[in-house]
mmCIF file of C-alpha atoms in Angstrom:
data_model
loop_
_atom_site.group_PDB
_atom_site.id
_atom_site.type_symbol
_atom_site.label_atom_id
_atom_site.label_comp_id
_atom_site.label_asym_id
_atom_site.label_seq_id
_atom_site.Cartn_x
_atom_site.Cartn_y
_atom_site.Cartn_z
ATOM 1 C CA GLU A 3 0.000 0.000 0.000
ATOM 2 C CA PRO A 4 1.395 3.463 -0.885
ATOM 3 C CA GLU A 5 2.822 5.420 2.012
ATOM 4 C CA VAL A 6 3.736 8.961 2.924
ATOM 5 C CA THR A 7 7.354 8.907 4.066
ATOM 6 C CA GLN A 8 8.770 11.392 6.554
ATOM 7 C CA THR A 9 12.373 11.986 7.549
ATOM 8 C CA PRO A 10 13.899 12.198 10.036
ATOM 9 C CA SER A 11 11.754 10.322 12.520
ATOM 10 C CA HIS A 12 13.238 12.350 15.366
ATOM 11 C CA GLN A 13 15.016 15.699 15.254
ATOM 12 C CA VAL A 14 16.593 17.461 18.197
ATOM 13 C CA THR A 15 17.568 21.073 17.687
ATOM 14 C CA GLN A 16 18.711 24.006 19.761
ATOM 15 C CA MET A 17 16.411 26.930 20.303
ATOM 16 C CA GLY A 18 16.943 29.532 17.607
ATOM 17 C CA GLN A 19 18.146 27.068 14.995
ATOM 18 C CA GLU A 20 16.412 26.359 11.699
ATOM 19 C CA VAL A 21 15.051 22.909 10.900
ATOM 20 C CA ILE A 22 13.737 21.350 7.718
ATOM 21 C CA LEU A 23 11.304 18.463 7.962
ATOM 22 C CA ARG A 24 11.024 16.335 4.881
ATOM 23 C CA CYS A 25 8.185 14.389 3.371
ATOM 24 C CA VAL A 26 7.671 12.272 0.280
ATOM 25 C CA PRO A 27 3.924 12.238 -0.484
ATOM 26 C CA ILE A 28 2.202 9.473 -2.408
ATOM 27 C CA SER A 29 3.240 9.831 -6.019
ATOM 28 C CA ASN A 30 -0.117 10.479 -7.696
ATOM 29 C CA HIS A 31 -1.416 12.776 -4.964
ATOM 30 C CA LEU A 32 -1.860 16.449 -5.734
ATOM 31 C CA TYR A 33 -2.685 17.968 -2.337
ATOM 32 C CA PHE A 34 -0.179 18.149 0.481
ATOM 33 C CA TYR A 35 -0.518 19.115 4.123
ATOM 34 C CA TRP A 36 1.390 19.641 7.323
ATOM 35 C CA TYR A 37 -0.162 19.097 10.742
ATOM 36 C CA ARG A 38 1.360 19.088 14.177
ATOM 37 C CA GLN A 39 0.496 17.405 17.443
ATOM 38 C CA ILE A 40 1.867 18.673 20.721
ATOM 39 C CA LEU A 41 2.242 15.782 23.155
ATOM 40 C CA GLY A 42 -1.137 14.653 24.459
ATOM 41 C CA GLN A 43 -3.075 17.245 22.493
ATOM 42 C CA LYS A 44 -5.158 17.422 19.341
ATOM 43 C CA VAL A 45 -3.761 17.176 15.857
ATOM 44 C CA GLU A 46 -3.681 20.751 14.494
ATOM 45 C CA PHE A 47 -3.715 21.921 10.898
ATOM 46 C CA LEU A 48 -0.780 24.037 9.771
ATOM 47 C CA VAL A 49 -0.930 24.405 5.999
ATOM 48 C CA SER A 50 -2.197 22.927 2.756
ATOM 49 C CA PHE A 51 -0.362 23.124 -0.566
ATOM 50 C CA TYR A 52 -1.677 22.620 -4.070
ATOM 51 C CA ASN A 53 -0.384 23.497 -7.509
ATOM 52 C CA ASN A 54 2.869 24.820 -6.067
ATOM 53 C CA GLU A 55 1.304 27.304 -3.725
ATOM 54 C CA ILE A 56 -0.216 27.511 -0.277
ATOM 55 C CA SER A 57 -3.974 26.995 -0.552
ATOM 56 C CA GLU A 58 -4.803 27.494 3.114
ATOM 57 C CA LYS A 59 -2.928 28.084 6.371
ATOM 58 C CA SER A 60 -3.779 28.353 10.034
ATOM 59 C CA GLU A 61 -2.947 31.070 12.545
ATOM 60 C CA ILE A 62 -0.113 28.862 13.782
ATOM 61 C CA PHE A 63 1.569 29.028 10.374
ATOM 62 C CA ASP A 64 3.205 32.436 10.753
ATOM 63 C CA ASP A 65 6.332 33.901 9.162
ATOM 64 C CA GLN A 66 8.461 31.434 11.105
ATOM 65 C CA PHE A 67 7.177 28.634 8.871
ATOM 66 C CA SER A 68 7.501 27.967 5.170
ATOM 67 C CA VAL A 69 6.785 25.086 2.832
ATOM 68 C CA GLU A 70 8.321 24.084 -0.424
ATOM 69 C CA ARG A 71 8.083 21.405 -3.065
ATOM 70 C CA PRO A 72 11.648 21.619 -4.353
ATOM 71 C CA ASP A 73 11.272 18.798 -6.887
ATOM 72 C CA GLY A 74 8.637 16.387 -8.099
ATOM 73 C CA SER A 75 8.709 14.176 -5.051
ATOM 74 C CA ASN A 76 9.638 16.044 -1.858
ATOM 75 C CA PHE A 77 7.528 18.383 0.271
ATOM 76 C CA THR A 78 9.324 20.239 3.054
ATOM 77 C CA LEU A 79 8.415 22.263 6.123
ATOM 78 C CA LYS A 80 11.010 24.779 7.278
ATOM 79 C CA ILE A 81 10.865 26.258 10.750
ATOM 80 C CA ARG A 82 13.116 29.253 11.228
ATOM 81 C CA SER A 83 14.470 30.228 14.637
ATOM 82 C CA THR A 84 12.823 27.389 16.529
ATOM 83 C CA LYS A 85 11.225 27.994 19.919
ATOM 84 C CA LEU A 86 10.685 25.590 22.809
ATOM 85 C CA GLU A 87 6.956 25.574 22.055
ATOM 86 C CA ASP A 88 7.639 24.249 18.545
ATOM 87 C CA SER A 89 8.400 20.870 20.119
ATOM 88 C CA ALA A 90 5.759 18.542 18.712
ATOM 89 C CA MET A 91 5.101 15.703 16.338
ATOM 90 C CA TYR A 92 4.834 17.027 12.789
ATOM 91 C CA PHE A 93 2.763 15.025 10.339
ATOM 92 C CA CYS A 94 2.814 15.320 6.592
ATOM 93 C CA ALA A 95 -0.232 14.139 4.662
ATOM 94 C CA SER A 96 -1.308 13.920 1.070
ATOM 95 C CA SER A 97 -4.550 13.320 -0.780
ATOM 96 C CA GLU A 98 -5.661 12.643 -4.297
ATOM 97 C CA GLU A 99 -8.462 15.155 -4.139
ATOM 98 C CA LYS A 100 -9.091 18.320 -2.154
ATOM 99 C CA ALA A 101 -8.821 17.700 1.593
ATOM 100 C CA GLY A 102 -9.400 14.005 1.081
ATOM 101 C CA SER A 103 -13.038 14.305 0.189
ATOM 102 C CA ASN A 104 -14.441 10.805 0.268
ATOM 103 C CA TYR A 105 -10.945 9.389 0.308
ATOM 104 C CA GLY A 106 -9.410 10.681 3.487
ATOM 105 C CA TYR A 107 -5.866 11.837 3.841
ATOM 106 C CA THR A 108 -2.906 9.522 4.075
ATOM 107 C CA PHE A 109 -0.661 10.601 6.916
ATOM 108 C CA GLY A 110 3.003 9.874 7.369
ATOM 109 C CA SER A 111 4.379 8.476 10.614
ATOM 110 C CA GLY A 112 5.594 11.880 11.684
ATOM 111 C CA THR A 113 8.776 13.635 12.741
ATOM 112 C CA ARG A 114 9.186 14.235 16.441
ATOM 113 C CA LEU A 115 10.816 17.644 16.843
ATOM 114 C CA THR A 116 12.413 18.406 20.183
ATOM 115 C CA VAL A 117 13.678 21.934 20.739
ATOM 116 C CA VAL A 118 16.122 22.254 23.638
ATOM 117 C CA GLY B 27 -14.928 12.727 24.005
ATOM 118 C CA GLU B 28 -13.609 16.014 25.383
ATOM 119 C CA SER B 29 -10.235 16.043 27.045
ATOM 120 C CA VAL B 30 -8.058 18.480 28.901
ATOM 121 C CA GLY B 31 -4.322 18.504 28.290
ATOM 122 C CA LEU B 32 -2.800 15.076 28.719
ATOM 123 C CA HIS B 33 -5.932 13.421 30.091
ATOM 124 C CA LEU B 34 -7.601 11.575 27.251
ATOM 125 C CA PRO B 35 -10.920 9.913 28.056
ATOM 126 C CA THR B 36 -10.419 6.172 28.035
ATOM 127 C CA LEU B 37 -12.788 3.417 27.026
ATOM 128 C CA SER B 38 -11.877 -0.037 28.303
ATOM 129 C CA VAL B 39 -13.658 -3.008 26.723
ATOM 130 C CA GLN B 40 -13.383 -6.759 26.823
ATOM 131 C CA GLU B 41 -12.096 -8.455 23.698
ATOM 132 C CA GLY B 42 -15.052 -9.522 21.596
ATOM 133 C CA ASP B 43 -17.401 -6.847 22.918
ATOM 134 C CA ASN B 44 -18.639 -3.947 20.836
ATOM 135 C CA SER B 45 -17.130 -0.489 21.367
ATOM 136 C CA ILE B 46 -18.776 2.890 20.918
ATOM 137 C CA ILE B 47 -16.597 5.985 20.755
ATOM 138 C CA ASN B 48 -18.289 9.360 20.748
ATOM 139 C CA CYS B 49 -17.312 12.769 19.444
ATOM 140 C CA ALA B 50 -18.928 16.188 19.683
ATOM 141 C CA TYR B 51 -17.920 18.195 16.644
ATOM 142 C CA SER B 52 -17.700 21.945 16.553
ATOM 143 C CA ASN B 53 -19.085 23.326 13.294
ATOM 144 C CA SER B 54 -22.667 22.832 12.183
ATOM 145 C CA ALA B 55 -21.564 23.805 8.652
ATOM 146 C CA SER B 56 -19.113 20.906 8.327
ATOM 147 C CA ASP B 57 -19.755 18.723 5.278
ATOM 148 C CA TYR B 58 -17.487 15.785 5.836
ATOM 149 C CA PHE B 59 -16.397 13.753 8.835
ATOM 150 C CA ILE B 60 -13.679 11.168 9.310
ATOM 151 C CA TRP B 61 -12.632 8.806 12.050
ATOM 152 C CA TYR B 62 -8.911 8.200 12.482
ATOM 153 C CA LYS B 63 -7.028 5.643 14.542
ATOM 154 C CA GLN B 64 -3.647 6.578 15.958
ATOM 155 C CA GLU B 65 -1.317 3.985 17.394
ATOM 156 C CA SER B 66 1.614 4.995 19.546
ATOM 157 C CA GLY B 67 4.370 6.664 17.536
ATOM 158 C CA LYS B 68 2.416 6.567 14.278
ATOM 159 C CA GLY B 69 0.386 8.958 12.199
ATOM 160 C CA PRO B 70 -3.407 8.980 12.089
ATOM 161 C CA GLN B 71 -4.818 6.144 10.022
ATOM 162 C CA PHE B 72 -8.087 6.539 8.123
ATOM 163 C CA ILE B 73 -10.890 4.259 9.353
ATOM 164 C CA ILE B 74 -14.158 5.465 7.894
ATOM 165 C CA ASP B 75 -15.794 8.659 6.686
ATOM 166 C CA ILE B 76 -19.276 10.065 6.213
ATOM 167 C CA ARG B 77 -20.716 13.066 4.439
ATOM 168 C CA SER B 78 -23.232 15.379 6.062
ATOM 169 C CA ASN B 79 -26.084 14.197 3.835
ATOM 170 C CA MET B 80 -25.898 10.753 5.441
ATOM 171 C CA ASP B 81 -26.610 9.598 8.981
ATOM 172 C CA LYS B 82 -25.005 6.172 8.913
ATOM 173 C CA ARG B 83 -22.257 4.425 7.049
ATOM 174 C CA GLN B 84 -20.913 0.936 7.530
ATOM 175 C CA GLY B 85 -17.530 -0.535 6.853
ATOM 176 C CA GLN B 86 -15.881 -3.750 7.808
ATOM 177 C CA ARG B 87 -16.562 -4.132 11.560
ATOM 178 C CA VAL B 88 -17.020 -0.370 11.893
ATOM 179 C CA THR B 89 -20.051 1.890 11.663
ATOM 180 C CA VAL B 90 -20.157 5.671 11.835
ATOM 181 C CA LEU B 91 -23.313 7.467 12.953
ATOM 182 C CA LEU B 92 -23.899 11.172 12.418
ATOM 183 C CA ASN B 93 -26.467 13.222 14.321
ATOM 184 C CA LYS B 94 -26.378 16.727 12.904
ATOM 185 C CA THR B 95 -29.108 17.965 15.245
ATOM 186 C CA VAL B 96 -26.804 17.679 18.241
ATOM 187 C CA LYS B 97 -23.493 17.766 16.327
ATOM 188 C CA HIS B 98 -22.577 14.279 17.419
ATOM 189 C CA LEU B 99 -20.542 11.602 15.696
ATOM 190 C CA SER B 100 -19.984 8.082 16.915
ATOM 191 C CA LEU B 101 -17.806 5.168 15.881
ATOM 192 C CA GLN B 102 -18.981 1.662 16.591
ATOM 193 C CA ILE B 103 -16.488 -1.172 16.443
ATOM 194 C CA ALA B 104 -17.939 -4.676 16.404
ATOM 195 C CA ALA B 105 -16.177 -7.604 18.065
ATOM 196 C CA THR B 106 -13.333 -5.447 19.357
ATOM 197 C CA GLN B 107 -9.891 -6.995 19.048
ATOM 198 C CA PRO B 108 -6.597 -6.276 20.857
ATOM 199 C CA GLY B 109 -5.305 -4.688 17.651
ATOM 200 C CA ASP B 110 -8.029 -2.055 17.962
ATOM 201 C CA SER B 111 -6.304 -0.581 21.011
ATOM 202 C CA ALA B 112 -5.311 2.950 20.019
ATOM 203 C CA VAL B 113 -6.390 6.580 20.287
ATOM 204 C CA TYR B 114 -9.351 7.438 18.071
ATOM 205 C CA PHE B 115 -9.943 10.933 16.697
ATOM 206 C CA CYS B 116 -12.889 12.353 14.855
ATOM 207 C CA ALA B 117 -12.218 15.093 12.322
ATOM 208 C CA GLU B 118 -14.469 17.456 10.381
ATOM 209 C CA ARG B 119 -14.141 19.611 7.321
ATOM 210 C CA MET B 120 -16.158 22.023 5.248
ATOM 211 C CA ASP B 121 -16.103 21.553 1.492
ATOM 212 C CA SER B 122 -14.935 25.172 1.165
ATOM 213 C CA SER B 123 -11.798 24.445 3.193
ATOM 214 C CA TYR B 124 -8.705 22.298 2.846
ATOM 215 C CA LYS B 125 -8.194 21.669 6.533
ATOM 216 C CA LEU B 126 -9.373 18.949 8.843
ATOM 217 C CA ILE B 127 -10.329 19.989 12.373
ATOM 218 C CA PHE B 128 -9.573 17.212 14.811
ATOM 219 C CA GLY B 129 -11.361 16.385 18.042
ATOM 220 C CA SER B 130 -9.587 15.622 21.291
ATOM 221 C CA GLY B 131 -9.384 11.856 20.983
ATOM 222 C CA THR B 132 -10.465 8.834 22.997
ATOM 223 C CA ARG B 133 -8.146 6.063 24.077
ATOM 224 C CA LEU B 134 -9.540 2.568 23.508
ATOM 225 C CA LEU B 135 -8.082 -0.234 25.621
ATOM 226 C CA VAL B 136 -9.048 -3.797 24.787
ATOM 227 C CA ARG B 137 -8.714 -6.301 27.623
ATOM 228 C CA PRO B 138 -7.820 -9.836 26.497
#
């Protein structure tokens, strides 16, 4: 079964450093997403990406964050100047149609980001 | 299934029994609802979905019920198995939006 692949599985970084979280969506999917989950809390939407541009973003997704699809297969989330409160599990997802209507998203296994 | 911080509501069932997990969703304008299963250290895994023009949908061993009057969604799992132990989240979306809004989650524990 096709999978969304995320690397690394765990990233530890010092406060103030930049991190790039990487994702390889399912190959025929057109819509890409980043979500995060702070330990023990809800999964929260960050951003959706379609046709090489951001289609929707949440209040969390401020100027500290950016996304990019640098080639035909990777989808990245960059966090500039990380803060302690950025520590969370970050999930990439992809879908064949908009927001997984009648298909659901496929989520990756996540990258656990720890800011120290 | 509301929770505060780290304290997820927990449902403990005997293997073989049926499980019912409930969710109160937030937006009466939501068009689409999904149940996800999340095992420890993994991403959410799609279980079953339902659109707002339906009130019931059945899958293999799972049934989702939607009550729009009270903004309530439930997931029924028949003949619960140890492999069903996980945290279950409901999620909602409007057709005009790309984002899923997740509920707080319920932990299901299956006793052998």
